[in-house]
PDB file of C-alpha atoms in Angstrom:
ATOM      1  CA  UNK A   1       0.000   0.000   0.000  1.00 54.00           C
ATOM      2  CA  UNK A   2       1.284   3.774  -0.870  1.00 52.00           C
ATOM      3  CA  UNK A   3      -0.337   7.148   0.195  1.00 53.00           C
ATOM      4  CA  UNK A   4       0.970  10.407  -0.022  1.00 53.00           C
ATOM      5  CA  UNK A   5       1.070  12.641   2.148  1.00 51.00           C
ATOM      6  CA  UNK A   6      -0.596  15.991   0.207  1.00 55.00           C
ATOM      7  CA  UNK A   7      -4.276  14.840  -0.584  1.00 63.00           C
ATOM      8  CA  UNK A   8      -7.939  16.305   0.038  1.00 85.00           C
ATOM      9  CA  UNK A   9     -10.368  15.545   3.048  1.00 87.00           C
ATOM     10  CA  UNK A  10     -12.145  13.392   0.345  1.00 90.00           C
ATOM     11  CA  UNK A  11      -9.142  11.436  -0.448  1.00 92.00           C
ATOM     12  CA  UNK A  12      -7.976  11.281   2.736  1.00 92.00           C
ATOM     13  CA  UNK A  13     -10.608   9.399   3.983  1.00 93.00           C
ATOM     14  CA  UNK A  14     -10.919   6.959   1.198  1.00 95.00           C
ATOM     15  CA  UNK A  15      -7.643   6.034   1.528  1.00 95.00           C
ATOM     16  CA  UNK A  16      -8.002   5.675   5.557  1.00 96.00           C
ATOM     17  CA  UNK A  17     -11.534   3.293   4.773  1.00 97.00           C
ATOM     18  CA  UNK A  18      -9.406   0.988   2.027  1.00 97.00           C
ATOM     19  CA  UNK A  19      -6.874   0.908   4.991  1.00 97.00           C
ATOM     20  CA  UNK A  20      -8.902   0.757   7.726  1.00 97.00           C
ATOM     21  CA  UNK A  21     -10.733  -2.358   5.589  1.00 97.00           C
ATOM     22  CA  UNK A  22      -7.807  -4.475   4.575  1.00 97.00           C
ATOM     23  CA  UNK A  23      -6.336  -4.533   7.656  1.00 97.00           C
ATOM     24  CA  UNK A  24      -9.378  -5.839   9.480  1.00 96.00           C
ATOM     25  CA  UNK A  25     -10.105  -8.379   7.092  1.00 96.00           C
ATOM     26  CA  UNK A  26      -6.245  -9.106   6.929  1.00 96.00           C
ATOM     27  CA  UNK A  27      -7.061  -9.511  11.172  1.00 95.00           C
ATOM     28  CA  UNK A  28     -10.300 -11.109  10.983  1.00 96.00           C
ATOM     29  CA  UNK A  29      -8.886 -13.871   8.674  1.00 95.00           C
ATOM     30  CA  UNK A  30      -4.986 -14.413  10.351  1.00 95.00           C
ATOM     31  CA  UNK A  31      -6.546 -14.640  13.893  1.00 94.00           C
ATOM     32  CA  UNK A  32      -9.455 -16.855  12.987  1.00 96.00           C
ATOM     33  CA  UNK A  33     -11.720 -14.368  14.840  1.00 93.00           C
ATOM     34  CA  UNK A  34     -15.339 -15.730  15.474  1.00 95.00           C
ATOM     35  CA  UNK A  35     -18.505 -13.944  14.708  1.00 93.00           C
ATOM     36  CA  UNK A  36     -19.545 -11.319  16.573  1.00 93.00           C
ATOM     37  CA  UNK A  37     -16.517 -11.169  19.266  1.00 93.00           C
ATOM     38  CA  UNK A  38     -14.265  -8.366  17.613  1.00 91.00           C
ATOM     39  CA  UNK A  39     -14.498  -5.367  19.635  1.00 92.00           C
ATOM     40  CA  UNK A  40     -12.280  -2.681  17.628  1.00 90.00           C
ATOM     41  CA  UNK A  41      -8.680  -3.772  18.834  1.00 93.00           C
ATOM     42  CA  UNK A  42      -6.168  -3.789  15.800  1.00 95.00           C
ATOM     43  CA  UNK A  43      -3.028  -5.661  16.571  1.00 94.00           C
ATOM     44  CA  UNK A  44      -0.314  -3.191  17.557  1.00 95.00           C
ATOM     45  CA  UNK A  45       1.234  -2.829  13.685  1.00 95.00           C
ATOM     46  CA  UNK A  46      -2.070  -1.790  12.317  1.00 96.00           C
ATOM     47  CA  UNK A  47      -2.652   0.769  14.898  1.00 96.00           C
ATOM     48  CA  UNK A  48       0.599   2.313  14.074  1.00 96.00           C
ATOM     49  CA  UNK A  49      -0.141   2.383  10.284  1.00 96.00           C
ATOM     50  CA  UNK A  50      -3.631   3.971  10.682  1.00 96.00           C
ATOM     51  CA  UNK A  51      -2.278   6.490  13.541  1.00 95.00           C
ATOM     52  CA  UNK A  52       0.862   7.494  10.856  1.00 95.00           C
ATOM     53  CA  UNK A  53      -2.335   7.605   8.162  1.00 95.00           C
ATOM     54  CA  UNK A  54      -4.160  10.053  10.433  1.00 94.00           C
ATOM     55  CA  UNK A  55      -1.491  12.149  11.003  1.00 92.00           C
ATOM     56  CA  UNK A  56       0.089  12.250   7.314  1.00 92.00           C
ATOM     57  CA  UNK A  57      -3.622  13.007   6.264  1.00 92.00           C
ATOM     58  CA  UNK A  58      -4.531  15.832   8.630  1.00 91.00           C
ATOM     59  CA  UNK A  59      -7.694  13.843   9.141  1.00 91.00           C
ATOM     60  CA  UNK A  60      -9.894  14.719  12.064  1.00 90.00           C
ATOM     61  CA  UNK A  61     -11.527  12.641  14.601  1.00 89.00           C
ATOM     62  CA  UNK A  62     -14.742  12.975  13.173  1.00 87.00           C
ATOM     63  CA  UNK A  63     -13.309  12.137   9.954  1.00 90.00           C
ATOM     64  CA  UNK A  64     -11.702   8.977  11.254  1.00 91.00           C
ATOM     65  CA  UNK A  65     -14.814   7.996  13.094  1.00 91.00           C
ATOM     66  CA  UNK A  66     -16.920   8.283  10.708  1.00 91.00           C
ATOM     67  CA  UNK A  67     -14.710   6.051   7.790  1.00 94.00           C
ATOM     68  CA  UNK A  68     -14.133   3.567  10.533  1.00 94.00           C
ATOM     69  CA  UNK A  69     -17.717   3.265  11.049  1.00 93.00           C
ATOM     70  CA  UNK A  70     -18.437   2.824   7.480  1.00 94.00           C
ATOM     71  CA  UNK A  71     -16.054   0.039   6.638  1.00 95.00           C
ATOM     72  CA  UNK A  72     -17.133  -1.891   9.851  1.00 95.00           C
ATOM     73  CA  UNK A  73     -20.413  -1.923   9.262  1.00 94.00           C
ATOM     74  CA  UNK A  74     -20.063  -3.289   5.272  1.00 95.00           C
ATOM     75  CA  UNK A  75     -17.917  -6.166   7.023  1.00 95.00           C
ATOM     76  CA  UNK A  76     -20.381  -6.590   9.765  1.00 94.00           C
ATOM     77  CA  UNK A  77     -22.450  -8.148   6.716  1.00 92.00           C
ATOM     78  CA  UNK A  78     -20.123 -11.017   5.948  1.00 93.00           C
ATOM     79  CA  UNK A  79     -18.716 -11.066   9.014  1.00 93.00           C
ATOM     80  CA  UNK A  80     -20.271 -10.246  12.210  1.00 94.00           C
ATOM     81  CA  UNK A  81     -18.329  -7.668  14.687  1.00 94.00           C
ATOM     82  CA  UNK A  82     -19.052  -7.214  18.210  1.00 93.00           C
ATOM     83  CA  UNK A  83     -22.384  -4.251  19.004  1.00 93.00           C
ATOM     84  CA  UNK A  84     -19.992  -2.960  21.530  1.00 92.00           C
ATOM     85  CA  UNK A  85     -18.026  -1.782  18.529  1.00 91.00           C
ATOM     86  CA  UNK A  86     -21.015   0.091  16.919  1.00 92.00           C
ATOM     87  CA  UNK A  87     -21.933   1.543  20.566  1.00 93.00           C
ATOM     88  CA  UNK A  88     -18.259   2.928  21.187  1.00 91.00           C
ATOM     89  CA  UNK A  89     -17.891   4.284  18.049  1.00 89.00           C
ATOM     90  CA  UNK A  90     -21.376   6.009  17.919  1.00 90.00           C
ATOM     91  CA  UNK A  91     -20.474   7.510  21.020  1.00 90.00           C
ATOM     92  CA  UNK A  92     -16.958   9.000  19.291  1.00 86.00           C
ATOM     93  CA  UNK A  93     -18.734  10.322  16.878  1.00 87.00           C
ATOM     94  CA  UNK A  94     -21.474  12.152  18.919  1.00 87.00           C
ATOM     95  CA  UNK A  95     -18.840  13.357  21.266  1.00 85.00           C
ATOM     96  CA  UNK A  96     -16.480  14.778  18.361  1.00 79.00           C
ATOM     97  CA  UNK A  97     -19.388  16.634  16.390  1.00 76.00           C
ATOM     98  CA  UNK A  98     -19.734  20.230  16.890  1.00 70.00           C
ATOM     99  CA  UNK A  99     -23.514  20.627  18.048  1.00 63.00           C
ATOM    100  CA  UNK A 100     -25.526  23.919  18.027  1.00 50.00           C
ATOM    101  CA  UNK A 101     -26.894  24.237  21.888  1.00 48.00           C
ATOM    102  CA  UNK A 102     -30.159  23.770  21.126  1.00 48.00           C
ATOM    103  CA  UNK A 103     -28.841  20.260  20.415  1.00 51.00           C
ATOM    104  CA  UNK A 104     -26.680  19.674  22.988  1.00 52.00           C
ATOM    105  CA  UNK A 105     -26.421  16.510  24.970  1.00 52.00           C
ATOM    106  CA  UNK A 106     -26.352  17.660  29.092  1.00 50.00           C
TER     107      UNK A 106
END
């Protein structure tokens, strides 16, 4: 896999989902991982190329949230991740998204 490092939002994140994909099905298959018991944790050599991703991309947390989101649930169809994924990850994403205060969570 190559990215560069001078890229849009928009290409940005598709190159963080195609990443963020391969590497869990990469995971998924190498560890044998049942149905329904992944929880989010990426060994520690995928964290590290996601993290450099991030950083190389300017992406924000909202940004990565969001693509991680994405690609998990189109895997969740052949492949079944844990719902404590989904909840943990909704709850990034509300937490990272600028609300107006008559929308605000108290």
């Amino acid at each position: 896999m190559a990215f560069g490092s001078e890229k849009n939002v928009q290409v940005a994140t598709q190159e963080y989902k195609y990443l963020v994909r391969n590497l869990l099905l990469h995971q998924l298959e190498k560890e044998k991982i049942e149905p329904y018991f992944w929880k989010g944790e990426f060994d520690p050599l995928a964290q590290t190329l996601m993290r450099q991703h991030v950083a190389q991309s300017n992406l924000t947390p909202t940004d990565q949230s969001l693509a991680e989101f994405a690609e998990f649930v189109d895997i969740h169809y052949d492949h079944p991740l844990s719902f404590t994924l989904f909840k943990d990850l909704m709850e990034q994403i509300i937490h990272t998204l600028p609300l107006s205060n008559s929308y605000q969570v108290h």
